[in-house]
CSV table of C-alpha atoms in Angstrom, one decimal:
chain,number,residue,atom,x,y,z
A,1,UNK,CA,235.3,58.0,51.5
A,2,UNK,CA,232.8,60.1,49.9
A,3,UNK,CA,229.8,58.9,52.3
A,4,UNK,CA,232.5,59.1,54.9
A,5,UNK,CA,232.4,63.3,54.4
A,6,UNK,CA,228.8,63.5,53.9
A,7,UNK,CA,228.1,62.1,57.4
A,8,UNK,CA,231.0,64.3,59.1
A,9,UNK,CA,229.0,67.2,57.2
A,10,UNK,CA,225.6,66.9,58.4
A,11,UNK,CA,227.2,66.1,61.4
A,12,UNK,CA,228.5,69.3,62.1
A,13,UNK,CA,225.6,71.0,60.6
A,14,UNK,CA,223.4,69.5,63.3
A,15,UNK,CA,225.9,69.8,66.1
A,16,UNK,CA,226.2,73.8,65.1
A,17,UNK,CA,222.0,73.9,64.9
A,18,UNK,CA,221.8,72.6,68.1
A,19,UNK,CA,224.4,75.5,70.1
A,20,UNK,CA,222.2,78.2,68.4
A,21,UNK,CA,219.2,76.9,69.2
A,22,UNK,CA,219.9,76.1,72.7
A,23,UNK,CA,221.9,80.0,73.6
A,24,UNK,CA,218.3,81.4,74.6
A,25,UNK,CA,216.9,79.8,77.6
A,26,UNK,CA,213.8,78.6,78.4
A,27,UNK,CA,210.7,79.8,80.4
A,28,UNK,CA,211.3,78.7,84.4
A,29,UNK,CA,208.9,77.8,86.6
A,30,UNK,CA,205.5,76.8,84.5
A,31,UNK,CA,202.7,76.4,86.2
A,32,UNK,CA,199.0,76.2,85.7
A,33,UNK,CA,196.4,78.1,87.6
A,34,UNK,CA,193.0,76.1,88.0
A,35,UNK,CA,189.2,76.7,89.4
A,36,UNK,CA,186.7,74.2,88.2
A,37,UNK,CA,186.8,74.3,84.1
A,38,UNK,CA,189.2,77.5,84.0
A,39,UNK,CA,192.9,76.5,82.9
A,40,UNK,CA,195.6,79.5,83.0
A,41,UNK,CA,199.4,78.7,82.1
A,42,UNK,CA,202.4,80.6,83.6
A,43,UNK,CA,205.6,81.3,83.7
A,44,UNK,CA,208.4,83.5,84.7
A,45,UNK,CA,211.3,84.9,82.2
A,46,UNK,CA,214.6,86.8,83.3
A,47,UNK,CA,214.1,90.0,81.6
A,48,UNK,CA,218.1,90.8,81.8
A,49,UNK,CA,218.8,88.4,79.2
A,50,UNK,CA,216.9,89.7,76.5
A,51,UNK,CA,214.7,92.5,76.2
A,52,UNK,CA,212.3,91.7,72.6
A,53,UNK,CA,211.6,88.0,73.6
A,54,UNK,CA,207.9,86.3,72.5
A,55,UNK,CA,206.2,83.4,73.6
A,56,UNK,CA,204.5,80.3,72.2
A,57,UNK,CA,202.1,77.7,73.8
A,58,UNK,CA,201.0,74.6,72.7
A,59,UNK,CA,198.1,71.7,73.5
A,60,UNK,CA,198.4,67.8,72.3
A,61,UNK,CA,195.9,65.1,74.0
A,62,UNK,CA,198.4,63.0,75.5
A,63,UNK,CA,197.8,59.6,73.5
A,64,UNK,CA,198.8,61.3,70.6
A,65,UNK,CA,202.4,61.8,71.5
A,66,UNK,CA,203.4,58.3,70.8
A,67,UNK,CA,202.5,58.8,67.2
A,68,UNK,CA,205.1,59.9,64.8
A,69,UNK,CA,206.0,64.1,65.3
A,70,UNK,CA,204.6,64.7,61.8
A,71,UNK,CA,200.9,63.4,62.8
A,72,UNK,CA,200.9,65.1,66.7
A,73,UNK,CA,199.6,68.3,65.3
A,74,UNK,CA,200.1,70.2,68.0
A,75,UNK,CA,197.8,73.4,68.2
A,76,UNK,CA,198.3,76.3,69.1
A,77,UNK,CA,196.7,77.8,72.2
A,78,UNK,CA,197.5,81.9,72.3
A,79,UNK,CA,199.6,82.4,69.8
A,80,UNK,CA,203.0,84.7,69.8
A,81,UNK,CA,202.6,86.8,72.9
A,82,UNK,CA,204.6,88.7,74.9
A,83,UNK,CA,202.6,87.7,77.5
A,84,UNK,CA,203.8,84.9,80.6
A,85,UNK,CA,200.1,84.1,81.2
A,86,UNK,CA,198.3,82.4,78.3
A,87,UNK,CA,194.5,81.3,79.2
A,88,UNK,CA,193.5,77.6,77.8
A,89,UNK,CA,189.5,78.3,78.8
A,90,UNK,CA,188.2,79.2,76.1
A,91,UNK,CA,190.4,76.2,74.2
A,92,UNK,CA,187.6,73.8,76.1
A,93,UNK,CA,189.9,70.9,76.7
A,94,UNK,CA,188.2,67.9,77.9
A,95,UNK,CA,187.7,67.4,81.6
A,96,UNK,CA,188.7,63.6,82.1
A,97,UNK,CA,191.3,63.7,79.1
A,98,UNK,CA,195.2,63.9,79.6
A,99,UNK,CA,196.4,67.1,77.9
A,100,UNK,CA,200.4,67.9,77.2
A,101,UNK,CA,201.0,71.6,77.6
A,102,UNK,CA,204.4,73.2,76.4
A,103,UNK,CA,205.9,76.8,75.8
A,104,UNK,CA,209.0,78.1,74.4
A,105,UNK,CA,210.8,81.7,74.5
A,106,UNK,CA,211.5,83.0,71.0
A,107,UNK,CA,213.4,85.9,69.7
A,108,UNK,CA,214.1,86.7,66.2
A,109,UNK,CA,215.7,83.7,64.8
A,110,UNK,CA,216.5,82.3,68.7
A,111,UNK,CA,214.2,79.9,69.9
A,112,UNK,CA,214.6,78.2,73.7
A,113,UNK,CA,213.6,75.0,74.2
A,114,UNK,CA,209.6,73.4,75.2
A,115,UNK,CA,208.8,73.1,78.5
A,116,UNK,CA,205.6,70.7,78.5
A,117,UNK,CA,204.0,69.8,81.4
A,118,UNK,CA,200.8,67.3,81.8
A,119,UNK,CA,197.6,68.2,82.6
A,120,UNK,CA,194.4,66.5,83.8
A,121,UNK,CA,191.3,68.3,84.4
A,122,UNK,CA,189.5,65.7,86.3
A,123,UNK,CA,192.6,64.9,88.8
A,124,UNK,CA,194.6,68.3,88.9
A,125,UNK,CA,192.1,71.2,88.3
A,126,UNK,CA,190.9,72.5,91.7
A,127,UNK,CA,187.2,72.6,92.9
A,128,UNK,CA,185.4,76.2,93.6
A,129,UNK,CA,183.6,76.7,96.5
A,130,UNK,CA,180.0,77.2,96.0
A,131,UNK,CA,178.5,80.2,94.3
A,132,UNK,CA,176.3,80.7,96.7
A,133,UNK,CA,175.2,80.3,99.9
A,134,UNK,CA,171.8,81.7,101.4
A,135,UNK,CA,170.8,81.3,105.6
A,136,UNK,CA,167.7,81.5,106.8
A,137,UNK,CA,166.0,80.8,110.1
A,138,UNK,CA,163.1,78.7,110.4
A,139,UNK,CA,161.5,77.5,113.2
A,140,UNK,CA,164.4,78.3,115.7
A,141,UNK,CA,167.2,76.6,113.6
A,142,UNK,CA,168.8,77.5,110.4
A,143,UNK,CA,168.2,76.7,106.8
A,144,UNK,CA,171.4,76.6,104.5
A,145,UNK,CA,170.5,76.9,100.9
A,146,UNK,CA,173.7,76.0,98.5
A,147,UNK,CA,174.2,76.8,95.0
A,148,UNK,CA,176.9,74.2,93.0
A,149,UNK,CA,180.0,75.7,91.5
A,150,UNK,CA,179.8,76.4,87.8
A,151,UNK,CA,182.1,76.2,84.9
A,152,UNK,CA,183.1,78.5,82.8
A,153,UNK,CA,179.7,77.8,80.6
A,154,UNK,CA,177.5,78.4,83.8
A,155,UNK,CA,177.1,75.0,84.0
A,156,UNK,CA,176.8,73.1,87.3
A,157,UNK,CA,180.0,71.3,88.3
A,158,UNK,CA,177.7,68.6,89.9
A,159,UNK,CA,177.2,67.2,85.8
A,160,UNK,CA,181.4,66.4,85.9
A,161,UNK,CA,181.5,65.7,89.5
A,162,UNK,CA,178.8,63.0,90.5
A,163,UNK,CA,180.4,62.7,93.9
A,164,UNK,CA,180.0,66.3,94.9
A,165,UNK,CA,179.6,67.1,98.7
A,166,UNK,CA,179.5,70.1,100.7
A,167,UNK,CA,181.0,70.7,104.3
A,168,UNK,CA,179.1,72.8,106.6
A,169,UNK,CA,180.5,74.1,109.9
A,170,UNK,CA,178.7,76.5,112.2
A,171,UNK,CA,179.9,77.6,115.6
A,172,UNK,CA,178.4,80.2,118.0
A,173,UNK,CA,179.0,84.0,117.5
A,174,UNK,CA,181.6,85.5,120.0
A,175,UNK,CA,182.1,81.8,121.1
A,176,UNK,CA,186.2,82.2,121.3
A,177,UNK,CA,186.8,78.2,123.2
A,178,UNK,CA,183.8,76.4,121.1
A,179,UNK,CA,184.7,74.1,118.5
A,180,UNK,CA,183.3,74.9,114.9
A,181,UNK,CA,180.6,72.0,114.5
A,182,UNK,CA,180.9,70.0,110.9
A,183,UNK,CA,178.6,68.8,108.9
A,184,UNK,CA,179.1,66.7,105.7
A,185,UNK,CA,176.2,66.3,102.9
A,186,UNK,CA,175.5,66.2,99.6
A,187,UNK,CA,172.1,67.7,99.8
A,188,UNK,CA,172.0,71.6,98.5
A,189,UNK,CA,169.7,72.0,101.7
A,190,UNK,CA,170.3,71.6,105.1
A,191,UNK,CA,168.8,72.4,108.6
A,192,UNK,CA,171.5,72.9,111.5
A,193,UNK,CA,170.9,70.7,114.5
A,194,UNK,CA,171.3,71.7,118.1
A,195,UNK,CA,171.1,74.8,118.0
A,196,UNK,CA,169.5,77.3,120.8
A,197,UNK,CA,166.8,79.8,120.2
A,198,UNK,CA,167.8,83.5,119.7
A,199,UNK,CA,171.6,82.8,119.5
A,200,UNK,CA,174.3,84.7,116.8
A,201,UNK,CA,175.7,81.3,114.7
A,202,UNK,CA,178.1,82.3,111.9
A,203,UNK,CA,178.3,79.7,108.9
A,204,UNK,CA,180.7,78.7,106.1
A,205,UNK,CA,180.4,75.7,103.6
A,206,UNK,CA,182.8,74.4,101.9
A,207,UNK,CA,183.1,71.8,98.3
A,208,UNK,CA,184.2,68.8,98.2
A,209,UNK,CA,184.9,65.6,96.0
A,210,UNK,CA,185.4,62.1,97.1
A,211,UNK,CA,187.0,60.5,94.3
A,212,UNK,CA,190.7,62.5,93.9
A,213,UNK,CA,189.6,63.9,97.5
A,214,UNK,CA,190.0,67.3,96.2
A,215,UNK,CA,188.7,70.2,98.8
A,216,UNK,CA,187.5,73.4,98.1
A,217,UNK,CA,188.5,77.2,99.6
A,218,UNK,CA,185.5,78.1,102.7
A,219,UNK,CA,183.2,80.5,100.9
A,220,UNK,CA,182.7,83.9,102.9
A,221,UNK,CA,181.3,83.3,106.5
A,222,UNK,CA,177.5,84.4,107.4
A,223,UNK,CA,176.7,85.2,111.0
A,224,UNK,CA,172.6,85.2,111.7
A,225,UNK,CA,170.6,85.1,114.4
A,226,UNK,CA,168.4,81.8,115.0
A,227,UNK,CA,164.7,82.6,116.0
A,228,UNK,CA,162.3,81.1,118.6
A,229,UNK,CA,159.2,81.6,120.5
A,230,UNK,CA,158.8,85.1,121.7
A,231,UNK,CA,159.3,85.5,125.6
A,232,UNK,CA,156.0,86.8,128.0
A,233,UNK,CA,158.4,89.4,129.4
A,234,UNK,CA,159.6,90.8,125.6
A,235,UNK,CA,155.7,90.5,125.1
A,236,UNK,CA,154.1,92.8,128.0
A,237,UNK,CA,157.3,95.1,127.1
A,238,UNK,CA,156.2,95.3,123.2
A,239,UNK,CA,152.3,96.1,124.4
A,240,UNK,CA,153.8,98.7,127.1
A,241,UNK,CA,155.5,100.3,125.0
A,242,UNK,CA,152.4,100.3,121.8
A,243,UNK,CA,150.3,101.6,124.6
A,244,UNK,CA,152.9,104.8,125.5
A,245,UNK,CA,153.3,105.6,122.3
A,246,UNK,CA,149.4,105.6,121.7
A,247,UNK,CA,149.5,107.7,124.1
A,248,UNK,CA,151.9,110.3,123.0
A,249,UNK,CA,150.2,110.1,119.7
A,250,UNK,CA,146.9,111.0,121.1
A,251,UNK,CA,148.2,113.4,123.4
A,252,UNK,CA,149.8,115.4,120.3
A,253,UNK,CA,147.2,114.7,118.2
A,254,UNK,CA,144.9,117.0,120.8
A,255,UNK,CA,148.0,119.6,121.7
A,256,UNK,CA,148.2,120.1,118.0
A,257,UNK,CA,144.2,120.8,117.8
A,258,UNK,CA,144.1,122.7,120.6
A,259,UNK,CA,146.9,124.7,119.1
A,260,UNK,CA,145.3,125.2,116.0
A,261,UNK,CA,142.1,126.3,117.9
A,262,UNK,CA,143.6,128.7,119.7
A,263,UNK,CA,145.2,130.4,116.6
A,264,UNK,CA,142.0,130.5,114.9
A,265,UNK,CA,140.3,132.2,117.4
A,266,UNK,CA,143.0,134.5,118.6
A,267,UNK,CA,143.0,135.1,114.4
A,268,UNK,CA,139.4,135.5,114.0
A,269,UNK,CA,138.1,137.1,117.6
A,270,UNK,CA,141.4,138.7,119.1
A,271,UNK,CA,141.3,138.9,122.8
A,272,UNK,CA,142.3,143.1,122.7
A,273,UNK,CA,139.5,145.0,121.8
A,274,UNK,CA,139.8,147.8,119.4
A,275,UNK,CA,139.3,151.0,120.2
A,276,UNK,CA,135.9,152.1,120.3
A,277,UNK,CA,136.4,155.0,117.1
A,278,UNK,CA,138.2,152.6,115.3
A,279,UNK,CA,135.5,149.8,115.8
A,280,UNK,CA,132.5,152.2,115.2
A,281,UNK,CA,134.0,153.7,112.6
A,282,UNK,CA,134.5,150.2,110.8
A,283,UNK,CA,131.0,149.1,111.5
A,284,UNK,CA,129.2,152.5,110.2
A,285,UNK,CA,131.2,152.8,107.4
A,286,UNK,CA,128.8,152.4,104.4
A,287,UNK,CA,131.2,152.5,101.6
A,288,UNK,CA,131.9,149.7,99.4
A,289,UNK,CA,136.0,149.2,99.9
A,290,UNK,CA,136.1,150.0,103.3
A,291,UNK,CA,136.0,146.3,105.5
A,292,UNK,CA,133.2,145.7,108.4
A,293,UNK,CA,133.5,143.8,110.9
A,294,UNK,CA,131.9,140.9,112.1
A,295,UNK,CA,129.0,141.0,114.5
A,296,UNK,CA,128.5,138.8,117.2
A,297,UNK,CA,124.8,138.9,117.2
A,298,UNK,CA,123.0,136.7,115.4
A,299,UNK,CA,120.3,137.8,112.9
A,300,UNK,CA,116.5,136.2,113.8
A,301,UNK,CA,115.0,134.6,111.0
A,302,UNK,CA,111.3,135.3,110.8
A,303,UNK,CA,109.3,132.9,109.2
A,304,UNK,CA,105.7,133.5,107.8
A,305,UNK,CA,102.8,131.4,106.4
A,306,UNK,CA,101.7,132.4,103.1
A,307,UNK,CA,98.1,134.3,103.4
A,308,UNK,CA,95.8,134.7,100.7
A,309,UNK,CA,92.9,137.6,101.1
A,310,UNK,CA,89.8,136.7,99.4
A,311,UNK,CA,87.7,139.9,99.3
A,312,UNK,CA,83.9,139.6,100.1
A,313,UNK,CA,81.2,139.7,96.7
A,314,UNK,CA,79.3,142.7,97.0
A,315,UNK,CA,75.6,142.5,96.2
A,316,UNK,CA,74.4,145.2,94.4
A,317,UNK,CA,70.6,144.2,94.1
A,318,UNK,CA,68.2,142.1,96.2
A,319,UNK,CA,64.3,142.0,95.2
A,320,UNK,CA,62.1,141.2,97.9
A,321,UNK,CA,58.6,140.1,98.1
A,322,UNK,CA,57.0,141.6,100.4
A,323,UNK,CA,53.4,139.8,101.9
A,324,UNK,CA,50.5,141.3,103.7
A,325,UNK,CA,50.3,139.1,107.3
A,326,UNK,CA,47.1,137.2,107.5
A,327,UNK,CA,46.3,139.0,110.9
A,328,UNK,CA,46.7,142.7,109.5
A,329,UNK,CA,44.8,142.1,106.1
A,330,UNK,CA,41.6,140.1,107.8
A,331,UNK,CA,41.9,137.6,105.3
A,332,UNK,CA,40.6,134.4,106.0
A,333,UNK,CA,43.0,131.2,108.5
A,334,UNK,CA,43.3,129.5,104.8
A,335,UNK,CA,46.0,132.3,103.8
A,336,UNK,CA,47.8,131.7,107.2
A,337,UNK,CA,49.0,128.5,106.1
A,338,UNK,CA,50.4,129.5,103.3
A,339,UNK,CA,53.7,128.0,102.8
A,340,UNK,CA,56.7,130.5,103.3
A,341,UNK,CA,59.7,130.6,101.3
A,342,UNK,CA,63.3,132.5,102.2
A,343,UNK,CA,65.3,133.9,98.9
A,344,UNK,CA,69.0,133.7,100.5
A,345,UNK,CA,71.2,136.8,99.5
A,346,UNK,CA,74.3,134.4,99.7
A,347,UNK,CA,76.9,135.5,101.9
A,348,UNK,CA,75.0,138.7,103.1
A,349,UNK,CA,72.7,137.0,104.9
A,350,UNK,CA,69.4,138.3,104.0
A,351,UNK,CA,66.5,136.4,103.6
A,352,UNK,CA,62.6,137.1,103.3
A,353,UNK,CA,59.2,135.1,103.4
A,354,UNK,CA,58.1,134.6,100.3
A,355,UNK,CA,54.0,133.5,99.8
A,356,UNK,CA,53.4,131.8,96.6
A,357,UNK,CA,51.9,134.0,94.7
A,358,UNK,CA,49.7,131.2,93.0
A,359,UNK,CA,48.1,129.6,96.3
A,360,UNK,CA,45.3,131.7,96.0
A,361,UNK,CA,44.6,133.3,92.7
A,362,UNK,CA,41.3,135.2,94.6
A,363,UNK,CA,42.7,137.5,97.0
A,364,UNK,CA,42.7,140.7,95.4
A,365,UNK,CA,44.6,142.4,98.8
A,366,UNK,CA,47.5,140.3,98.2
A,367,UNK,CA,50.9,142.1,96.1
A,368,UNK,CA,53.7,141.9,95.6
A,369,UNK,CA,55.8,144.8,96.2
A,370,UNK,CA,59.1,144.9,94.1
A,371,UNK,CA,61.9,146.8,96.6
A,372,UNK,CA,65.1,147.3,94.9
A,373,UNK,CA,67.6,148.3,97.8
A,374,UNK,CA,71.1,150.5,96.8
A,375,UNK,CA,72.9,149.5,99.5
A,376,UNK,CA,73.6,147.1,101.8
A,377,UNK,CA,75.8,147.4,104.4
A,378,UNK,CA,76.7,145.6,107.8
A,379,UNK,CA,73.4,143.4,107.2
A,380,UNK,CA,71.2,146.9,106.8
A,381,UNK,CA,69.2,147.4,103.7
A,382,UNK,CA,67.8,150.6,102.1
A,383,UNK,CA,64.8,150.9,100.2
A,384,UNK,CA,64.6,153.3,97.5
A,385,UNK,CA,62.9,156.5,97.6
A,386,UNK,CA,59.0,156.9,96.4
A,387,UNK,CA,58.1,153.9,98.6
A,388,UNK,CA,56.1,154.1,101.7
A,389,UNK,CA,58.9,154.2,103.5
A,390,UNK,CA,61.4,155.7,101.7
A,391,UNK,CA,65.2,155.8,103.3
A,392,UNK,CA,63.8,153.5,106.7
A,393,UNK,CA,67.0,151.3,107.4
A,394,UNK,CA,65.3,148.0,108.1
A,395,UNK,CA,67.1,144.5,109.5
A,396,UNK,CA,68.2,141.9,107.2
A,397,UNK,CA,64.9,140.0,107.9
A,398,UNK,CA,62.0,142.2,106.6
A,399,UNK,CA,58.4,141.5,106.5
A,400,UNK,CA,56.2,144.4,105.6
A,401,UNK,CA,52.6,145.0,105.8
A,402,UNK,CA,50.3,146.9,103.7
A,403,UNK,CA,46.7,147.1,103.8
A,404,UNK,CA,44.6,148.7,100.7
């Protein structure tokens, strides 16, 4: 009987636990928001029920559920929030595990509920397009350059997803009936095929993985214009056109130096004479603030060669010796041979015959007569007076007889 009333008792405790537990309802709607390793739960709450309400989520690996609920250990992935978002990224969860995800409502003592869902990152997290894409154009076609998608660590998807292809497709600009072309690769480089030289293509690439079959968004579309050999006709325009504006530039070049010219010399030689006071009165002036003006003619230069005067020695003295002639005296032929000898006066001029005085030591009619002249002038000499012929002007070239 006893055990009979202990059962009805925890009976009714546990019936009564479970109607207060279960009078706050749970989250609705819980979802999970993917992009390559970036997990974010939601949910929605009615707000009319109750107004201070919190939240709790929770992650288990999935094997571990069929353990006893004492060794699950659930953990805890935001907390309490208020929040209906709760962001499982930075919890790192394993991308080819099986993760159980729950939440309950809370509020004060009321608790709602789990709502678990499962989660695998591998099968159920969707794949970002890629992070890049770059088009260039190379030798009349296009080059598209792909960057892989990256986690949440900046880490190429390519290292979880082996499989990783892209899909390229390309159509013409303005093209409103052609059919986008597609192109599937795994390459991060491609070159577009068939496609014609100096023609608008826009471009758009988009991820994709073979295994689940799990596609990607189209990353933002690029329009670019393929190149090709230049034209003759887009050529002789380009060398036309560098040989007008050559032109203009020259033709400026000498408008703008003619210009300048004519400024300067309007400037410096005005074309209006002054009047003729004001202009003499400007030239004459002498004073040393008053201006001048400029001259046309040009000053002549007169260049000289240095000249040095070397005056002329004067000669003061000159001695002579003066010889009877051989015809005058009567002396004998044997004197007439004597030898003759000039005595130069230098730069006068003046010279004399001169008999040697020791040719013949006999002669008694022979002397020598010692004239000592003053002056000399213009090649005439002067004796001095108390000679024979005292003040006579005689040539340069004197020979003088006198007989005893």
């Amino acid at each position: 009987m006893k055990t009979l009333t202990t059962w009805s008792v925890l009976f009714f405790i546990f019936g009564y636990s479970l109607v207060v537990c279960s009078e706050l309802p749970s989250p609705e709607n819980v979802t999970l928001d993917t992009l390559n390793t970036n997990y974010v739960l939601k949910w929605n709450w009615d707000e009319d029920n109750i107004k201070r309400i919190t939240f709790t989520t929770q992650y288990l690996p999935k094997f571990k559920i069929t353990k006893p609920k004492h060794k699950q250990n659930w953990k805890s992935a935001c907390g309490v929030t208020f929040k209906h978002i709760c962001d499982f990224t930075a919890v790192q969860l394993h991308y080819y595990g099986v993760w159980l995800l729950r939440v309950r409502a809370q509020s004060g003592k009321l608790v709602s509920n789990w709502v678990q869902i499962e989660f695998c990152p591998d099968r159920d997290a969707q794949l970002g397009p890629p992070s890049r894409v770059d088009v260039t154009p190379v030798n009349g076609h296009l080059q598209v350059s792909i960057t892989d998608p990256m986690t949440n660590t900046n880490i190429s998807m390519r290292e979880l997803l082996p499989n990783l292809s892209y899909l390229t497709q390309y159509w013409e600009h303005l093209s409103q009936t052609q059919k986008p072309k597609s192109l599937l690769h795994q390459s991060n480089l491609v070159i577009l095929p068939e496609l014609a030289s100096w023609t608008w293509y826009c471009i758009r690439v988009q991820s994709h993985e073979t295994f689940y079959n799990k596609t990607s968004v189209f990353s933002p579309t690029y329009c670019l214009q393929t190149d090709g050999p230049v034209p003759s006709w887009q050529i002789f325009l380009y060398f036309l056109l560098s040989l007008v504006l050559c032109f203009l530039f020259v033709v400026a070049l000498g408008y703008g130096f003619y210009k300048l010219f004519t400024v300067v010399k309007n400037t410096l030689y005005p074309a209006v004479p002054l009047p003729a006071h004001i202009h003499q009165y400007l030239c004459i002036s002498t004073s040393s603030d008053m201006p001048h003006l400029l001259t046309t003619e040009l000053e002549v230069e007169h260049c000289c060669d240095r000249l040095d005067v070397i005056s002329k020695p004067a000669v003061t003295d000159i001695i002579l010796e003066i010889h009877t002639s051989t015809e005058d005296s009567g002396l004998g032929p044997e004197h007439s041979n004597a030898p003759h000898t000039r005595h130069s006066s230098g730069d006068s001029g003046v010279y004399s015959t001169v008999e040697d005085s020791g040719s013949d030591k006999s002669a008694p009619q022979n002397w020598v007569q010692e004239v000592k002249l003053q002056t000399v002038n213009r090649g005439i000499l002067t004796r001095e007076p108390g000679d024979k012929e005292a003040g006579q002007e005689q040539d340069l070239c004197i020979t003088e007889t006198i007989l005893t």
